[in-house]
Coordinates of C-alpha atoms in Angstrom, one line a residue:
Chain H
M27 CA 0.0 0.0 0.0
L28 CA 1.6 3.3 -1.1
G29 CA 2.2 6.0 1.5
G30 CA -0.7 8.2 2.4
V31 CA -0.4 11.5 0.7
R32 CA -3.1 13.9 1.8
G33 CA -3.1 17.5 2.8
M34 CA -3.6 19.5 -0.3
G35 CA -5.2 22.8 1.0
R36 CA -8.0 22.4 -1.5
V37 CA -9.5 19.6 -3.6
V38 CA -7.3 18.9 -6.5
G39 CA -8.7 17.2 -9.5
Q40 CA -12.1 17.8 -8.1
R41 CA -14.9 15.8 -9.5
S42 CA -17.4 17.2 -11.9
V43 CA -20.1 15.0 -13.3
S44 CA -21.5 15.5 -16.7
A45 CA -25.2 14.8 -17.3
Q46 CA -24.7 11.9 -19.6
T47 CA -21.8 10.0 -18.3
Q48 CA -20.2 9.7 -14.8
R49 CA -16.7 10.8 -15.2
T50 CA -14.0 12.7 -13.2
V51 CA -12.8 15.8 -15.0
F52 CA -9.5 17.2 -13.9
T53 CA -9.4 20.9 -13.2
L54 CA -6.9 23.5 -12.3
P55 CA -6.8 24.2 -8.6
V56 CA -7.9 27.6 -7.3
L57 CA -4.9 29.5 -6.1
N58 CA -4.7 31.1 -2.6
Y59 CA -3.1 34.2 -4.1
D60 CA -3.6 36.6 -6.9
I61 CA -1.8 35.7 -10.1
A62 CA -1.9 39.3 -11.2
K63 CA 0.5 40.2 -8.4
G64 CA 3.0 37.4 -9.0
L65 CA 5.2 36.0 -6.3
A66 CA 7.9 38.7 -5.9
P67 CA 10.9 38.6 -5.9
V68 CA 11.1 35.3 -7.8
I69 CA 8.1 35.0 -10.2
T70 CA 6.6 38.0 -12.1
P71 CA 2.9 38.2 -12.8
A72 CA 3.5 37.4 -16.5
A73 CA 5.6 34.3 -15.7
L74 CA 3.0 33.1 -13.1
D75 CA 0.2 33.6 -15.6
L76 CA 2.1 31.6 -18.2
H77 CA 3.0 28.8 -15.8
Y78 CA -0.5 28.4 -14.4
N79 CA -2.8 29.3 -17.4
K80 CA -0.7 27.7 -20.1
H81 CA 1.5 24.9 -18.7
H82 CA -0.6 23.7 -15.9
A83 CA -3.8 24.2 -17.9
T84 CA -2.3 22.2 -20.8
Y85 CA -1.5 19.3 -18.5
V86 CA -5.2 19.4 -17.3
A87 CA -6.6 19.5 -20.9
N88 CA -4.3 16.7 -22.1
A89 CA -5.0 14.5 -19.1
N90 CA -8.8 14.9 -19.6
R91 CA -8.4 14.0 -23.2
L92 CA -6.1 11.0 -22.5
V93 CA -8.2 9.3 -19.8
E94 CA -11.5 9.5 -21.6
G95 CA -12.7 6.1 -22.4
T96 CA -9.9 4.4 -20.6
K97 CA -9.6 2.4 -17.3
Y98 CA -8.4 5.6 -15.7
E99 CA -11.7 7.5 -16.3
G100 CA -13.7 8.3 -13.2
K101 CA -10.8 7.9 -10.8
D102 CA -9.3 10.7 -8.7
L103 CA -6.1 12.4 -9.7
E104 CA -3.7 10.8 -7.2
R105 CA -5.0 7.3 -8.0
V106 CA -4.5 7.9 -11.7
V107 CA -1.0 9.1 -11.1
R108 CA -0.1 6.0 -9.2
E109 CA -1.8 3.5 -11.4
S110 CA -0.5 5.0 -14.7
Y111 CA 3.1 5.1 -13.4
G112 CA 4.9 2.4 -15.4
D113 CA 1.7 1.6 -17.2
N114 CA 0.7 4.5 -19.5
V115 CA 3.4 7.1 -20.1
P116 CA 1.3 10.0 -21.6
V117 CA -1.4 9.6 -18.9
F118 CA 1.3 9.5 -16.2
N119 CA 3.2 12.5 -17.5
N120 CA 0.2 14.7 -17.7
T121 CA -1.6 13.7 -14.5
A122 CA 1.7 13.7 -12.5
Q123 CA 2.4 17.2 -13.8
I124 CA -1.1 18.3 -12.7
W125 CA -0.4 17.0 -9.2
N126 CA 3.2 18.3 -9.0
H127 CA 2.1 21.8 -10.1
S128 CA -0.8 22.0 -7.7
F129 CA 1.5 21.0 -4.9
F130 CA 4.0 23.6 -6.0
W131 CA 1.5 26.4 -5.8
D132 CA 0.6 25.4 -2.2
C133 CA 4.3 25.5 -1.3
M134 CA 4.4 29.2 -2.0
S135 CA 2.7 32.4 -0.9
P136 CA 3.5 36.1 -1.2
N137 CA 6.0 36.9 1.6
G138 CA 5.8 33.2 2.6
S139 CA 9.1 33.1 4.4
A140 CA 8.5 36.4 6.3
S141 CA 7.2 33.9 8.9
P142 CA 10.0 31.4 9.8
P143 CA 9.3 27.7 10.0
P144 CA 7.0 26.7 12.9
A145 CA 8.7 25.1 15.8
D146 CA 8.0 21.4 15.0
L147 CA 9.3 21.9 11.4
E148 CA 12.3 23.8 12.5
K149 CA 13.2 21.1 15.0
A150 CA 12.8 18.4 12.3
L151 CA 14.9 20.2 9.8
A152 CA 17.6 20.9 12.5
T153 CA 17.6 17.3 13.5
Q154 CA 18.1 16.0 10.0
F155 CA 20.2 18.7 8.4
G156 CA 21.8 20.7 11.3
S157 CA 19.7 23.8 10.9
V158 CA 17.1 25.4 8.6
E159 CA 19.9 27.2 6.7
E160 CA 21.9 24.0 6.2
F161 CA 18.7 22.4 4.9
Q162 CA 18.2 25.2 2.5
A163 CA 21.8 25.0 1.2
K164 CA 21.5 21.3 0.7
F165 CA 18.1 21.6 -1.1
S166 CA 19.5 24.5 -3.3
D167 CA 22.5 22.3 -4.2
H168 CA 20.2 19.5 -5.3
A169 CA 18.1 21.9 -7.3
K170 CA 21.2 23.3 -9.1
A171 CA 22.5 19.8 -9.8
L172 CA 19.3 18.4 -11.4
F173 CA 20.2 18.1 -15.1
G174 CA 17.5 18.7 -17.6
S175 CA 13.9 19.0 -16.5
G176 CA 12.5 17.9 -13.1
W177 CA 11.6 18.8 -9.5
T178 CA 13.5 18.9 -6.2
W179 CA 11.6 17.6 -3.3
L180 CA 11.7 17.5 0.5
V181 CA 9.9 14.4 1.7
D182 CA 9.2 12.6 4.9
N183 CA 10.2 9.1 4.2
D184 CA 8.8 7.0 7.1
G185 CA 10.0 9.5 9.7
K186 CA 13.2 10.6 8.0
L187 CA 13.4 13.8 6.1
E188 CA 15.1 13.4 2.7
I189 CA 15.8 15.7 -0.3
Q190 CA 15.2 14.0 -3.6
N191 CA 15.6 15.0 -7.2
K192 CA 13.1 13.6 -9.7
S193 CA 13.4 14.0 -13.5
N194 CA 10.6 15.2 -15.8
A195 CA 7.2 14.4 -14.3
N196 CA 8.4 11.8 -11.7
T197 CA 6.9 12.4 -8.3
P198 CA 7.3 11.0 -4.8
I199 CA 3.7 10.0 -4.6
T200 CA 4.4 6.9 -6.6
S201 CA 7.1 5.8 -4.1
D202 CA 6.7 2.6 -2.2
G203 CA 6.3 2.9 1.5
K204 CA 5.2 5.8 3.6
V205 CA 6.6 8.8 1.7
T206 CA 4.9 12.2 2.2
P207 CA 6.0 15.2 0.1
L208 CA 6.6 18.3 2.2
L209 CA 8.0 20.9 -0.3
T210 CA 8.8 21.0 -4.0
L211 CA 10.6 23.3 -6.4
D212 CA 9.9 23.2 -10.2
V213 CA 13.2 23.3 -12.1
W214 CA 11.9 22.7 -15.5
E215 CA 13.2 25.7 -17.5
H216 CA 9.7 27.0 -18.1
S217 CA 9.4 27.8 -14.4
Y218 CA 12.2 30.3 -14.4
Y219 CA 13.1 31.1 -18.0
V220 CA 11.0 34.2 -18.5
D221 CA 12.3 35.9 -15.3
H222 CA 15.8 34.5 -14.9
Q223 CA 16.7 33.1 -18.3
N224 CA 19.4 30.4 -17.6
R225 CA 20.2 31.7 -14.2
R226 CA 18.7 28.8 -12.2
P227 CA 20.8 29.5 -9.1
E228 CA 19.3 33.1 -8.9
Y229 CA 15.8 31.6 -9.3
I230 CA 16.5 29.2 -6.4
E231 CA 17.9 31.8 -4.1
K232 CA 14.9 34.1 -4.6
W233 CA 12.4 31.3 -4.3
W234 CA 13.2 30.8 -0.6
K235 CA 11.5 34.2 0.0
V236 CA 8.1 32.8 -1.0
V237 CA 8.3 29.4 0.6
N238 CA 5.2 28.8 2.6
W239 CA 6.6 27.3 5.8
E240 CA 3.1 26.9 7.3
F241 CA 2.1 24.6 4.5
V242 CA 5.3 22.6 4.8
A243 CA 4.7 22.3 8.5
S244 CA 1.1 21.1 8.0
Q245 CA 2.3 18.4 5.6
L246 CA 4.9 17.3 8.1
A247 CA 2.2 17.2 10.9
K248 CA -0.1 15.1 8.7
S249 CA 2.7 12.8 7.9
R250 CA 3.7 12.3 11.5
S251 CA 0.1 11.9 12.9
Chain N
W21 CA 19.8 33.0 -29.8
F22 CA 21.7 35.0 -27.1
A23 CA 20.4 32.9 -24.3
D24 CA 21.4 29.7 -25.9
S25 CA 25.0 30.9 -26.3
K26 CA 25.1 31.4 -22.5
H27 CA 24.0 27.8 -22.1
H28 CA 26.7 26.7 -24.5
Q29 CA 29.3 28.6 -22.6
A30 CA 28.2 27.0 -19.4
Y31 CA 28.6 23.6 -20.9
V32 CA 32.0 24.4 -22.1
N33 CA 33.0 25.7 -18.6
G34 CA 31.4 22.6 -17.0
L35 CA 33.2 20.3 -19.4
N36 CA 36.6 21.9 -18.8
A37 CA 36.1 21.6 -15.1
A38 CA 35.1 18.0 -15.3
L39 CA 38.0 17.1 -17.6
A40 CA 40.4 18.8 -15.2
Q41 CA 39.0 16.7 -12.4
Q42 CA 39.2 13.6 -14.6
A43 CA 42.9 14.3 -15.3
A44 CA 43.6 14.6 -11.6
A45 CA 41.7 11.4 -10.9
M46 CA 43.6 9.5 -13.6
E47 CA 46.9 10.7 -12.2
A48 CA 45.9 9.5 -8.8
G49 CA 44.6 6.2 -10.1
D50 CA 41.2 7.0 -8.5
V51 CA 38.8 4.8 -10.5
E52 CA 35.9 5.5 -8.3
A53 CA 36.3 9.3 -8.9
L54 CA 36.6 8.6 -12.6
V55 CA 33.3 6.8 -12.7
K56 CA 31.6 9.5 -10.6
L57 CA 32.7 12.1 -13.2
Q58 CA 31.0 10.4 -16.1
P59 CA 27.6 12.0 -15.7
A60 CA 29.1 15.5 -15.6
I61 CA 31.2 14.7 -18.7
K62 CA 28.2 13.3 -20.5
F63 CA 26.0 16.3 -19.8
N64 CA 28.5 19.0 -20.4
G65 CA 30.4 17.3 -23.2
G66 CA 27.1 16.3 -24.8
G67 CA 25.8 19.9 -24.4
H68 CA 28.9 21.2 -26.0
V69 CA 28.9 18.7 -28.9
N70 CA 25.2 19.2 -29.5
H71 CA 25.2 23.0 -29.5
T72 CA 28.3 23.1 -31.8
I73 CA 26.4 21.0 -34.3
F74 CA 23.2 23.1 -33.8
W75 CA 24.9 26.4 -34.6
S76 CA 26.3 25.1 -37.8
N77 CA 22.9 23.6 -38.8
L78 CA 21.2 27.0 -38.8
C79 CA 21.4 30.0 -41.2
P80 CA 19.4 33.2 -41.7
E81 CA 16.1 32.7 -43.3
K82 CA 17.1 34.8 -46.4
D83 CA 19.9 32.3 -47.1
W84 CA 17.7 29.2 -46.9
E85 CA 17.9 26.8 -49.8
P86 CA 16.3 23.3 -50.2
P87 CA 18.5 20.2 -50.0
Q88 CA 20.4 19.3 -53.1
G89 CA 22.2 16.3 -54.7
D90 CA 22.8 13.2 -52.7
L91 CA 21.1 14.5 -49.5
A92 CA 18.0 15.5 -51.5
A93 CA 17.9 12.1 -53.2
K94 CA 18.3 10.2 -49.9
I95 CA 15.6 12.3 -48.2
D96 CA 13.1 11.6 -51.0
A97 CA 14.0 7.9 -51.0
T98 CA 13.7 7.5 -47.3
F99 CA 10.9 9.8 -46.3
G100 CA 9.1 10.5 -49.6
S101 CA 9.7 14.2 -49.6
L102 CA 11.3 17.0 -47.6
E103 CA 7.8 17.9 -46.3
A104 CA 7.3 14.4 -45.1
L105 CA 10.7 14.4 -43.3
Q106 CA 9.9 17.7 -41.6
A107 CA 6.4 16.5 -40.5
K108 CA 7.9 13.2 -39.1
L109 CA 10.8 14.8 -37.3
S110 CA 8.6 17.6 -35.9
A111 CA 6.1 15.1 -34.5
Q112 CA 8.8 13.0 -32.9
T113 CA 10.6 16.0 -31.5
A114 CA 7.4 17.6 -30.2
A115 CA 6.8 14.3 -28.2
V116 CA 10.2 14.5 -26.4
Q117 CA 9.4 14.5 -22.6
G118 CA 11.1 17.2 -20.7
S119 CA 14.5 18.2 -22.2
G120 CA 16.1 16.7 -25.3
W121 CA 16.8 16.9 -29.0
G122 CA 15.4 15.7 -32.3
W123 CA 17.8 14.5 -34.9
L124 CA 18.2 13.6 -38.5
G125 CA 21.0 11.1 -38.5
Y126 CA 23.1 8.9 -40.7
D127 CA 23.2 5.2 -39.8
P128 CA 26.6 3.8 -40.9
A129 CA 25.2 0.2 -40.5
S130 CA 22.6 0.7 -43.1
G131 CA 24.1 3.6 -45.1
G132 CA 20.7 5.4 -44.7
L133 CA 19.0 8.3 -43.0
V134 CA 17.0 8.0 -39.9
T135 CA 15.1 10.3 -37.5
A136 CA 15.7 9.9 -33.7
T137 CA 15.4 11.7 -30.4
T138 CA 17.7 11.8 -27.4
A139 CA 17.0 12.9 -23.8
N140 CA 18.8 15.8 -22.0
Q141 CA 22.2 16.3 -23.7
D142 CA 22.8 12.7 -24.8
P143 CA 24.7 13.0 -28.0
L144 CA 23.3 11.1 -31.0
A145 CA 26.5 9.1 -31.1
T146 CA 25.2 7.2 -28.0
L147 CA 22.7 5.6 -30.4
G148 CA 25.4 4.7 -32.9
L149 CA 24.3 7.3 -35.4
V150 CA 26.1 10.3 -37.0
P151 CA 24.3 13.6 -36.3
L152 CA 23.4 15.5 -39.5
L153 CA 20.8 17.9 -38.1
G154 CA 19.8 18.6 -34.5
I155 CA 16.8 20.4 -33.2
D156 CA 17.1 21.6 -29.6
V157 CA 13.8 21.3 -27.6
W158 CA 15.1 22.1 -24.2
E159 CA 12.7 24.8 -23.2
H160 CA 15.5 27.4 -23.3
A161 CA 15.7 27.0 -27.0
Y162 CA 12.2 28.3 -27.7
Y163 CA 10.7 29.7 -24.5
L164 CA 11.3 33.4 -24.9
Q165 CA 9.7 33.5 -28.3
Y166 CA 7.2 30.6 -28.3
K167 CA 6.5 30.0 -24.5
N168 CA 5.0 26.6 -24.1
V169 CA 4.0 26.2 -27.8
R170 CA 6.7 23.9 -28.8
P171 CA 4.9 22.8 -32.0
D172 CA 5.0 26.4 -33.4
Y173 CA 8.8 26.6 -32.8
L174 CA 9.1 23.3 -34.6
K175 CA 7.0 24.5 -37.6
N176 CA 9.2 27.6 -37.9
V177 CA 12.6 26.1 -37.2
W178 CA 12.7 24.5 -40.7
R179 CA 12.9 28.0 -42.3
V180 CA 16.4 28.4 -40.8
V181 CA 17.9 25.0 -41.5
N182 CA 21.2 25.2 -43.4
W183 CA 20.8 22.2 -45.7
R184 CA 24.3 22.7 -47.1
N185 CA 25.7 22.1 -43.7
V186 CA 23.6 19.0 -43.4
A187 CA 24.8 17.8 -46.8
E188 CA 28.5 18.4 -45.7
R189 CA 27.9 16.3 -42.6
L190 CA 26.4 13.5 -44.7
A191 CA 29.3 13.5 -47.1
A192 CA 31.8 13.4 -44.3
A193 CA 30.0 10.5 -42.7
Q194 CA 29.9 8.3 -45.8

């Protein structure tokens, strides 16, 4: 049984039922913040608009088209991601990218890191990495080192915090065992290219300013409960 | 293409650094270190090789000419027509997941032309083929102009392909 992954702030891939057939239609999640304001200093409004309304939206449209009439139709997003992994590449790529992006939006908020990590999270990071700063340095190093397209993750792997790099659409929610994602950073070039061109390290450094530690802490709490 | 030249420089710098470390590891007889360096050499070396090919494959639109001679004959024989080749390679390349390249290559084993794709910066040589024409579909190659609409980039890239360079590469490979 794969690890429990709950704790999205909202319903992702919410069900909507058509009059004629019972089917799940994937949708874009509603953001907690205003796209028109961007996520300063790391993501401008134009880049955020592109990322959400073009990239994320395209994954949603593709996934809906690809699951129609298949065994995946009618199932919720997480289930489709897990079942299509290793089974149907286009379905996996698109549904995993819906999931990954939705999680990514939750990981950020305007002025996110104006509030430092809540106590339990701070303690867990210090225990595993020495301090919050050392965790950030290690996470940043991983994100810089990821070659090509992918995501850098902080996960709780059965009680142990780990930083993992995943290529392309790969995601920790397909891992065996009790793995809970806590934080992710999109390092596909589309995520930073408009604002930072090839300067990925600059993107990573600025991104820490919008990390939503409250969300990360809530993920950890759910994982440890 | 300014942004792409920064990428190319980064690959060159990365490759030089990796090769320097490799030299040191060889001197020290440190096999484990040598093995650990292979991914960095592959990415950066591949990035350098691939971009070097890519720059030579392109020309200003005003200088565009269709394929001639042996190359033209082989394209027609293998794919039916230039349009058919372009449609095929565009479709294959559009389907590359994440970062990678589309290629028109020469297969020394069969003496013929093939289309192929590679992931990240893997050189076409890793498939045993000789690269004739490469199309970069890392997002950095098209993002500023085309955003996420990779198919539009692929439609337009054909207008700047330098078929004379492709023909030179084919001649050298045979």
